[in-house]
Coordinates of C-alpha atoms and ligand atoms in Angstrom, one line a residue:
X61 CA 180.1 -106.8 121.4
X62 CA 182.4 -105.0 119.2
X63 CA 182.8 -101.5 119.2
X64 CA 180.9 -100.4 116.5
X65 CA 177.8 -102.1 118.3
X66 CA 176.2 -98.8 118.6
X67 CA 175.6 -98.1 115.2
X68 CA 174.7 -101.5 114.0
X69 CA 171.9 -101.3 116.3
X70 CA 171.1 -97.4 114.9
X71 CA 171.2 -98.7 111.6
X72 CA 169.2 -102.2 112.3
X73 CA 166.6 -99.9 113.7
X74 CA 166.5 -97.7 110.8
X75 CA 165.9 -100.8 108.4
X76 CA 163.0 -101.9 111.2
X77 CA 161.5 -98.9 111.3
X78 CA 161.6 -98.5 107.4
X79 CA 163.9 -95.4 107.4
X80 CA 167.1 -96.8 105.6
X81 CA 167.7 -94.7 102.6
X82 CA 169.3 -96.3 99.9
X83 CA 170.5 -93.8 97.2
X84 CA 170.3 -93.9 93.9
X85 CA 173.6 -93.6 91.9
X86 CA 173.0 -91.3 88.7
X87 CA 175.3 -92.4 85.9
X88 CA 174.4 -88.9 83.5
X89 CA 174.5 -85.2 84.0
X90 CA 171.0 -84.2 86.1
X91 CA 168.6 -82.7 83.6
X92 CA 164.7 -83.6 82.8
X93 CA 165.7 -87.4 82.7
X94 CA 168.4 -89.3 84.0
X95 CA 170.2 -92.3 83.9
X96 CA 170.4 -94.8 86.7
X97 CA 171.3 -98.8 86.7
X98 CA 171.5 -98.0 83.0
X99 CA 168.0 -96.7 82.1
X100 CA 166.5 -93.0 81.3
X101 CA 163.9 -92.3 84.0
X102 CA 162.3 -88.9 84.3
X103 CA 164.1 -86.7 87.2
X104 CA 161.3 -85.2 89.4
X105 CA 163.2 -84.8 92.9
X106 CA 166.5 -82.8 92.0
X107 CA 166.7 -79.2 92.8
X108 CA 167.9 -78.2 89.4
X109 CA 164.6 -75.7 89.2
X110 CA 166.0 -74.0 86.3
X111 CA 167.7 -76.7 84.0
X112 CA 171.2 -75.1 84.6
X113 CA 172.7 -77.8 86.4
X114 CA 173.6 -79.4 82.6
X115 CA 173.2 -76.1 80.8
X116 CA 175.9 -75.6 77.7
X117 CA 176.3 -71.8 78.6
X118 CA 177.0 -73.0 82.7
X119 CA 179.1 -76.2 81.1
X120 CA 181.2 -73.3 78.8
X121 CA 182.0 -71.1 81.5
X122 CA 183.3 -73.7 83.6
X123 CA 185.6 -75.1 81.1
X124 CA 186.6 -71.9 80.3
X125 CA 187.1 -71.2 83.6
X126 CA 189.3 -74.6 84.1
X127 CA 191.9 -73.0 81.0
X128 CA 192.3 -70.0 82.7
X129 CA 192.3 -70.7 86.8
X130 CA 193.1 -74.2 87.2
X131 CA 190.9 -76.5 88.7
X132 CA 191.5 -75.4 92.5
X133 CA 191.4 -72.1 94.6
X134 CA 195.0 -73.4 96.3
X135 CA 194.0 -72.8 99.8
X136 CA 191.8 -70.5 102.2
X137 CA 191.3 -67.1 100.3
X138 CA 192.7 -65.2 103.0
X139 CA 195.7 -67.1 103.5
X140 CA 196.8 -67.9 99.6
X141 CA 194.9 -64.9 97.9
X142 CA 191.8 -64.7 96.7
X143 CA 190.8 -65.5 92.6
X144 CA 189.7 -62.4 90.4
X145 CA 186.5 -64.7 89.6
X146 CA 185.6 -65.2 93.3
X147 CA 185.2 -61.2 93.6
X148 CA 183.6 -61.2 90.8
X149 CA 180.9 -63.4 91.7
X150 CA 180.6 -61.4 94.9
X151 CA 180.3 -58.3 92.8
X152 CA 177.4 -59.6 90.1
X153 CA 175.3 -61.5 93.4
X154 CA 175.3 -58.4 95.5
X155 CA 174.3 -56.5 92.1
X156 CA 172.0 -59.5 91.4
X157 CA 170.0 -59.4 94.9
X158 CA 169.9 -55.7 95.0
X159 CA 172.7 -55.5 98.2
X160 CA 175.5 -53.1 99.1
X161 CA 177.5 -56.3 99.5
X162 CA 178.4 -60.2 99.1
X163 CA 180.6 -63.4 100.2
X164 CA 181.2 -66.4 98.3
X165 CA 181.3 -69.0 100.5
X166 CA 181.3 -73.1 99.4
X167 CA 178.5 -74.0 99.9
X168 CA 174.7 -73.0 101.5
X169 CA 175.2 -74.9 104.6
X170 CA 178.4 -73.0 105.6
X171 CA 176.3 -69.5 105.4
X172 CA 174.7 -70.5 108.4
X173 CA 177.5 -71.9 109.8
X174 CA 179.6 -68.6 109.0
X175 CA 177.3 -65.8 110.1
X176 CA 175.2 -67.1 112.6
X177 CA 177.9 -68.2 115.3
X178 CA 179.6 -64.8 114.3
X179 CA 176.6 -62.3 114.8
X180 CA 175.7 -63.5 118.3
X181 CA 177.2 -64.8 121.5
X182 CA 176.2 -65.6 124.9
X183 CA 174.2 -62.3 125.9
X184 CA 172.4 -62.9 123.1
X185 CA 169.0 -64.3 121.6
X186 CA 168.2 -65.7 118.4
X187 CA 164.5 -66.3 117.2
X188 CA 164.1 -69.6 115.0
X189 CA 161.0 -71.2 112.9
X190 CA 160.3 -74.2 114.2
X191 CA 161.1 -76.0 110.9
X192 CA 164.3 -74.0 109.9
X193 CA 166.7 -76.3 107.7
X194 CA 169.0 -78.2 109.4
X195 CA 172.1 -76.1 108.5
X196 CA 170.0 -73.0 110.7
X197 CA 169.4 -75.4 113.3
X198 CA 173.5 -76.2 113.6
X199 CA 174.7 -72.4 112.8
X200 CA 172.4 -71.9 115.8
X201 CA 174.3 -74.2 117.8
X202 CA 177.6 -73.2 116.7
X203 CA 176.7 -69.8 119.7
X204 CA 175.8 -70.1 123.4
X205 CA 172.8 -67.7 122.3
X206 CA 169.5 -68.3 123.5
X207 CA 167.5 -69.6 121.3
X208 CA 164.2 -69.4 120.9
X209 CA 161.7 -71.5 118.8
X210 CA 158.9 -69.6 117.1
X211 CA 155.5 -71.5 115.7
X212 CA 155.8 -71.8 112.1
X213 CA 155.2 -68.8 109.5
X214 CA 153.6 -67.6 113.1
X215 CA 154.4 -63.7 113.1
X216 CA 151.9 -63.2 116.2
X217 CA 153.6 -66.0 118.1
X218 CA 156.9 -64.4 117.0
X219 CA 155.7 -61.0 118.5
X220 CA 154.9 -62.5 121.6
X221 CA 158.4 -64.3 122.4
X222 CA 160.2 -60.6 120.9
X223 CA 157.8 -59.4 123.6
X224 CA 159.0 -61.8 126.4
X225 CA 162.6 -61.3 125.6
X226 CA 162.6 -57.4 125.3
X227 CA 165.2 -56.5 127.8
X228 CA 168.0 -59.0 125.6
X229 CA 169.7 -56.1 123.8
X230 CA 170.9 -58.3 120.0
X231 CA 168.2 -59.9 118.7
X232 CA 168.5 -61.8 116.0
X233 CA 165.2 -63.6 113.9
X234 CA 166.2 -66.4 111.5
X235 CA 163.8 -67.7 108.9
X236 CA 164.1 -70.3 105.9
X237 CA 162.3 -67.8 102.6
X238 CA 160.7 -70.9 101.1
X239 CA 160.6 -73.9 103.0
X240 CA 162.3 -76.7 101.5
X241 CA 160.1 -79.4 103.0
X242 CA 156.3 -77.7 102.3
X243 CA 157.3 -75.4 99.8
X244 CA 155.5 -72.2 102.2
X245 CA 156.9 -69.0 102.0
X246 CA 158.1 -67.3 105.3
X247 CA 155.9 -64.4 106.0
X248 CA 158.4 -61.8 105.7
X249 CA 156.6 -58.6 105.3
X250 CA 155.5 -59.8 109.0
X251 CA 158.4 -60.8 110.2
X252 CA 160.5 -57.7 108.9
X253 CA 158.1 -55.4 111.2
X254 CA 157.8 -57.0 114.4
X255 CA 161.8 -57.2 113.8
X256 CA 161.9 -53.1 113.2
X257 CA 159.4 -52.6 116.2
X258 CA 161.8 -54.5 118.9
X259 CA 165.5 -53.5 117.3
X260 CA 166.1 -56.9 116.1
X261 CA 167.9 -58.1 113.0
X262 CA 166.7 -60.0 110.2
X263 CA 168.1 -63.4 108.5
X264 CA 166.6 -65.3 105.6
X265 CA 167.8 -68.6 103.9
X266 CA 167.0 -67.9 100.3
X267 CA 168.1 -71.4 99.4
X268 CA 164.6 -72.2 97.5
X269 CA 163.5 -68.4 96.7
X270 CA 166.6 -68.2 94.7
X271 CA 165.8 -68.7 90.8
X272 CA 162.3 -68.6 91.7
X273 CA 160.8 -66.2 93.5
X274 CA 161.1 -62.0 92.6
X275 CA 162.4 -61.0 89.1
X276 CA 163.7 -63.3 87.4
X277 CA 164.7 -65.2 90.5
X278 CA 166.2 -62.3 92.6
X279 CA 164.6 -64.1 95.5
X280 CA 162.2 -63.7 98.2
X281 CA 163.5 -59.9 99.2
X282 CA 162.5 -58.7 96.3
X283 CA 159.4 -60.9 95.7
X284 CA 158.0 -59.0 98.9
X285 CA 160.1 -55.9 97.5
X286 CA 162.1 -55.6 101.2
X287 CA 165.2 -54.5 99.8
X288 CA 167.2 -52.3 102.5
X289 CA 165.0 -54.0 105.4
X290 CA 166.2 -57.5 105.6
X291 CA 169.7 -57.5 107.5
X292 CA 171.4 -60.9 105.5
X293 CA 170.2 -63.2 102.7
X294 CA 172.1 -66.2 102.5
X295 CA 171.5 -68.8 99.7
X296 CA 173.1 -71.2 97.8
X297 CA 174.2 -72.0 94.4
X298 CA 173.2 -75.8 94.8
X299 CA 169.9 -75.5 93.4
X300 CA 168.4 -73.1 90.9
X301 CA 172.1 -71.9 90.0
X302 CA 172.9 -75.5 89.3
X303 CA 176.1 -75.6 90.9
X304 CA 177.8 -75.4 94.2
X305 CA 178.5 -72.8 96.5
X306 CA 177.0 -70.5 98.8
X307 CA 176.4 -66.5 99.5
X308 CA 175.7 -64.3 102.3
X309 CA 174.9 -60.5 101.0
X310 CA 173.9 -57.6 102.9
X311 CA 175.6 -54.2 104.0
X312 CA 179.3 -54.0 103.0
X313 CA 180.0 -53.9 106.8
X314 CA 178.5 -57.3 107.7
X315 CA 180.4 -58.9 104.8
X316 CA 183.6 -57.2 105.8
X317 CA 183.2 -58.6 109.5
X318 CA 182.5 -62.4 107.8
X319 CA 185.6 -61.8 105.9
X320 CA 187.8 -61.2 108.7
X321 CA 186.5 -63.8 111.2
X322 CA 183.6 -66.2 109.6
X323 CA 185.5 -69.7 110.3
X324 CA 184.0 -71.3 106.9
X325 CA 185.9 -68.6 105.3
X326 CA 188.8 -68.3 106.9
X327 CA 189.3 -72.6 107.7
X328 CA 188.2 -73.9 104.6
X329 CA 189.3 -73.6 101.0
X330 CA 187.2 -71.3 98.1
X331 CA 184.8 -72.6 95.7
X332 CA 186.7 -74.1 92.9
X333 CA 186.9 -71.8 89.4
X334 CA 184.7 -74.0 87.3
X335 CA 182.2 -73.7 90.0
X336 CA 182.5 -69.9 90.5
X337 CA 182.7 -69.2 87.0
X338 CA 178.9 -71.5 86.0
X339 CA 177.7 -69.5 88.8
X340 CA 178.1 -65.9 87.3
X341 CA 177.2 -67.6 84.1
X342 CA 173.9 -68.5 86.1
X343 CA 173.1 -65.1 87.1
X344 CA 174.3 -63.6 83.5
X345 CA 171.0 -65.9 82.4
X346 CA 168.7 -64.6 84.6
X347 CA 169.8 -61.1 84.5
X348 CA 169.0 -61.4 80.8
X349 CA 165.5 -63.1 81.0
X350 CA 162.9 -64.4 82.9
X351 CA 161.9 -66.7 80.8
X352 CA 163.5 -69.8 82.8
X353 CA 161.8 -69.3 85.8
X354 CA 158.3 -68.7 84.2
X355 CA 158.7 -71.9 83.0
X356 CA 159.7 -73.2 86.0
X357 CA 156.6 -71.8 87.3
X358 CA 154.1 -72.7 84.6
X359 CA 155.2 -76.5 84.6
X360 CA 154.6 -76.5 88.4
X361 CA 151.0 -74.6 88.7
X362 CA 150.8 -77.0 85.3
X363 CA 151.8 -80.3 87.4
X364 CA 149.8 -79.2 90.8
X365 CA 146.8 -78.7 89.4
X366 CA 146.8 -81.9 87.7
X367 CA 147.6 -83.7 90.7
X368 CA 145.1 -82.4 92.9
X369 CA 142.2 -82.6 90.2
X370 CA 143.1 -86.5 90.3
X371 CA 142.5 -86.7 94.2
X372 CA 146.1 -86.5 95.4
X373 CA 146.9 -84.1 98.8
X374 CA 150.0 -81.8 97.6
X375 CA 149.7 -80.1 100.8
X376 CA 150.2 -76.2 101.2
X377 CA 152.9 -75.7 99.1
X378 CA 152.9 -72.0 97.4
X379 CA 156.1 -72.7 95.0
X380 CA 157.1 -75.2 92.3
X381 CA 158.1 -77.5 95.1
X382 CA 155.3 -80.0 95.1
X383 CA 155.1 -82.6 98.1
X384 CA 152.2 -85.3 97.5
X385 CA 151.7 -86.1 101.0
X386 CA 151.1 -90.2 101.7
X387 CA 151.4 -90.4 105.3
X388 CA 153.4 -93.5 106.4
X389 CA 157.3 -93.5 105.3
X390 CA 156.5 -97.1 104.2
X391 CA 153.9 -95.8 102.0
X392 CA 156.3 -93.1 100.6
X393 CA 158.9 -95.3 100.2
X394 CA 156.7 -98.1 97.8
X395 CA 155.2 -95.3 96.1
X396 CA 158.6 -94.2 95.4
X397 CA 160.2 -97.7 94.3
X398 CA 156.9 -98.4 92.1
X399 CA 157.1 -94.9 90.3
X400 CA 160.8 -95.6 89.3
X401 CA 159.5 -99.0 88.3
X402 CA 157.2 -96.5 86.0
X403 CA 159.7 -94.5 85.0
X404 CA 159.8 -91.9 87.4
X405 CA 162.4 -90.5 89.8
X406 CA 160.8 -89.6 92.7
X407 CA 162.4 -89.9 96.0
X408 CA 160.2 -90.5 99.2
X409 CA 161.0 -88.0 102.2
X410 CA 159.9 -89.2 105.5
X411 CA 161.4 -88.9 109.4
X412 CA 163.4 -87.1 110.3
X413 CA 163.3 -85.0 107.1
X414 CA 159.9 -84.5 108.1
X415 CA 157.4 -85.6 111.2
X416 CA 156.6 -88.8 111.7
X417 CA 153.6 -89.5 110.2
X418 CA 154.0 -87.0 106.9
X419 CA 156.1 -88.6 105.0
X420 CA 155.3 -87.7 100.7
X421 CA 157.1 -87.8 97.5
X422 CA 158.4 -84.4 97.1
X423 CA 158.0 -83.5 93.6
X424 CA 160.3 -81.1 92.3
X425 CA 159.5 -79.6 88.9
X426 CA 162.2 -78.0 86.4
X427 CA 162.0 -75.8 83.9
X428 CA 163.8 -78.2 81.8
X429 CA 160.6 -80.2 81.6
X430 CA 158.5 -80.5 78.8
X431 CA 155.0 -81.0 78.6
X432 CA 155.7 -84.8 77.4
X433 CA 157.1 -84.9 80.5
X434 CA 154.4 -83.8 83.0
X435 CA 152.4 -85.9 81.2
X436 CA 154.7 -89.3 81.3
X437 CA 154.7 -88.1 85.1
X438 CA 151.1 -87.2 85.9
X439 CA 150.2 -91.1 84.1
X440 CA 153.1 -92.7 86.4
X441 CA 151.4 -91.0 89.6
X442 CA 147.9 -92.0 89.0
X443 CA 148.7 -95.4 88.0
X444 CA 150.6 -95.5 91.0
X445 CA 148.2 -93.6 93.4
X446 CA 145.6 -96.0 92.4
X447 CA 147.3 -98.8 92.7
X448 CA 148.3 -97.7 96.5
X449 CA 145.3 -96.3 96.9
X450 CA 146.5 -93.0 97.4
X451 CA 143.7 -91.0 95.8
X452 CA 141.0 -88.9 97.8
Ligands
PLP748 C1 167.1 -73.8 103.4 C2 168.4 -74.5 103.0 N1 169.6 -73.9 103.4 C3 170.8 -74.5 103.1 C4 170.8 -75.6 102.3 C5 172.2 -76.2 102.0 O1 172.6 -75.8 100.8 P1 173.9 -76.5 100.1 O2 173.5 -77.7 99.5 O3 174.4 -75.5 99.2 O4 174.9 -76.7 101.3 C6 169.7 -76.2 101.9 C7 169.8 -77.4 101.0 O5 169.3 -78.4 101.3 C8 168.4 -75.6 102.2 O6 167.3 -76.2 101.8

C-alpha cells in the first residue's frame, strides 16, 4: 500500500458513487456563450449575472489600471502600503451599499474567514443557517465559539435557540442573503428583530444579493431597506461584479478593527490593480443604471416560467438562480453531459454541494442573454427532459 492509498480509495469511491467532477476547461472569456474543446455552447451555470465578467468598460479599466499600477499590489497592504485604487474601491462600495464603512479583501471566502474568527472567541456564541456556504461554515470554525445551527430561513426556530442561549453575552447570527444552492432569500426583516430583541449582532453574505437584489443591485440590505440595522455585509466581487475580490462593510469601527488584526488582511497580499480597478468600474455601471440587473431579472422570471409550464421542478428559488431539480446525481450528471451535447452549458450539482438525493442542474441566467438564447436553452431542456424523462 503506498502512501497515497487514502485518497485513491476517496477518489475510487467518488467515481463509484458517481460524484467525480470533471471540469470543463473554457478556452474564451465567460459571456452568454462560451468556448470549450473548441466549440461555442451557450453558458447557463457561471455567475456572471450581469455580463460584466467580459464587459469592454470592466476590460478598459483594468488595462488602464495595469499602465498605471502594475500588475501586483507588492505584498500585504499593511506591511508594503496600500494602492490609492484599493481605498478607492473601499470608498465607492461603502458609498455603494449605503455603509459608514468598507474592506477590500481578495476574495468572498476570506470575508468570512477575516471577520468571523475576529468578532468572537471562546465565551462566545454564534447562530448559523443550516445551509450557510461553506466559507461561513469554515470562518465559523476558524473560533472556539459555540455554534449553533438554526433550521433554515427558520426565524421562530432562531428565536427559540437566542432564547436558550440568553445568558451568552456576544451573540452573533450569521446568514447567507440569497442562498446560492436554492436561490431563497434569508428572511432578514425576521432575523434583524429577534437579533435587536436579544442584543445580538447581525452578519449577511451578500455573495448572490449583490448585482441583484435592491437598487440597482445594492443588495439584500437595501432590498428589505435595513440599512443601519444589519451589523456586516460581506460579498464578493466574483459574481455579479465579474471579477475577483471580496468586501466586508459596515460601521467605520468594525472595519478599522479588521484592518488591524483580520489575518486575510494582514497574511495575504491585496487584490491585484486590474482587478480592483474592473471592480469600481462595476459599481460606476450600476450606480448609473439599473438597467443590467432588470435584465438579469426579466430573462430569469422569462426562463422559469418557461421551464415550469413544460413540467420541470425549479424548486423554490425567489432569484434569477434557477435549480431544475432531478433528484439522483447520476441523473444530474447525464442530463448535464446530454445538454452540452445540445449545446448547453449546464453543470449538474449534486452531494455534497447539496443533499443527497437533490441533486439538479442549477441554471444560472445572465443579463447577457438574449431572447435567442433562452430559447436555444428552453428547446435543449425539453428535448433533454423528455428524453430522461424528467418532465411532471
Ligand atoms: C455565499 C457565498 N459566500 C462566499 C462565496 C465565495 O466567494 P469567492 O468566490 O469570491 O471566494 C460564495 C461563492 O461561491 C458564496 O456563494
Amino acid at each position: 500500500m503506498g502512501k497515497y492509498a487514502f485518497i485513491d480509495n476517496a477518489l475510487k469511491e467518488l467515481r463509484d458513487l458517481g460524484l467525480y467532477n470533471t471540469i470543463r476547461t473554457i478556452e474564451s472569456s465567460v459571456g452568454a456563450w462560451v468556448t470549450i474543446d473548441g466549440r461555442r455552447v451557450l453558458n447557463m451555470c457561471s455567475n456572471n449575472y450581469l455580463g460584466f465578467a467580459d464587459d469592454d468598460r470592466l476590460r478598459k479599466a483594468a488595462k488602464d489600471a495595469i499602465d498605471q499600477f502594475g500588475v501586483g499590489p507588492g505584498a500585504v497592504r499593511s506591511i508594503a502600503g496600500t494602492m490609492s485604487l484599493h481605498i478607492e474601491l473601499e470608498r465607492r462600495m461603502a458609498q455603494f451599499k449605503g455603509t459608514e464603512s468598507a474592506l477590500s479583501v481578495q476574495s468572498g471566502l476570506n470575508t468570512n474567514l477575516a471577520a468571523i474568527p475576529l468578532l468572537m472567541g471562546k465565551e462566545d456564541v454564534i447562530f448559523t443557517d443550516e445551509l450557510n456556504h461553506a466559507s461561513i461554515i469554515d470562518g465559523c470554525r476558524l473560533t472556539k465559539a459555540k455554534r449553533v445551527i438554526f433550521p433554515h430561513c427558520d426565524v421562530d426556530g432562531l428565536r427559540a435557540l437566542l432564547e436558550e442561549n440568553a445568558e451568552i453575552e456576544k451573540k452573533l447570527i450569521i446568514t447567507d442573503g440569497v442562498f446560492s444552492m436554492d436561490g431563497d432569500i434569508a428572511p432578514l426583516p425576521g432575523i434583524v428583530e429577534a437579533a435587536e430583541a436579544f442584543g445580538a449582532m447581525v452578519m449577511v453574505d451578500d455573495a448572490h444579493g449583490e448585482g441583484v437584489l435592491g437598487r440597482s443591485g445594492r443588495g439584500i440590505v437595501d432590498h428589505f431597506d435595513l440599512h443601519g440595522r444589519v451589523d456586516l455585509e460581506c460579498g464578493t466581487m466574483s459574481k455579479a461584479f465579474g471579477v475577483m475580490g471580496g468586501y466586508i462593510a459596515g460601521d467605520e469601527t468594525i472595519v478599522q478593527y479588521l484592518r488591524q488584526r483580520a489575518r486575510p488582511f494582514l497574511f495575504s497580499s491585496a487584490a491585484t490593480p486590474p482587478d480592483v480597478a474592473a471592480c469600481i468600474a462595476a459599481i460606476d455601471i450600476l450606480e448609473e443604471s439599473d438597467e443590467p440587473v432588470r435584465k438579469l431579472w426579466d430573462n430569469a422570471r422569462w426562463l422559469k416560467d418557461a421551464l415550469a409550464e413544460h413540467g420541470f421542478d425549479t424548486g423554490n428559488s425567489e432569484t434569477p438562480i434557477t435549480p431544475v431539480m432531478l433528484g439522483e446525481a447520476s441523473t444530474a450528471w447525464d442530463f448535464s453531459k446530454r445538454l452540452f451535447e445540445e449545446g448547453v452549458f449546464a453543470s449538474a450539482i449534486a452531494f455534497p454541494t447539496v443533499p443527497r438525493g437533490k441533486a439538479r442542474i442549477r441554471v444560472m441566467l445572465s443579463a447577457a442573454h438574449s431572447e435567442d438564447d433562452l430559447r436555444f436553452a428552453l428547446d435543449a431542456f425539453v428535448k433533454v427532459g423528455r428524453e430522461l424523462g424528467a418532465l411532471r
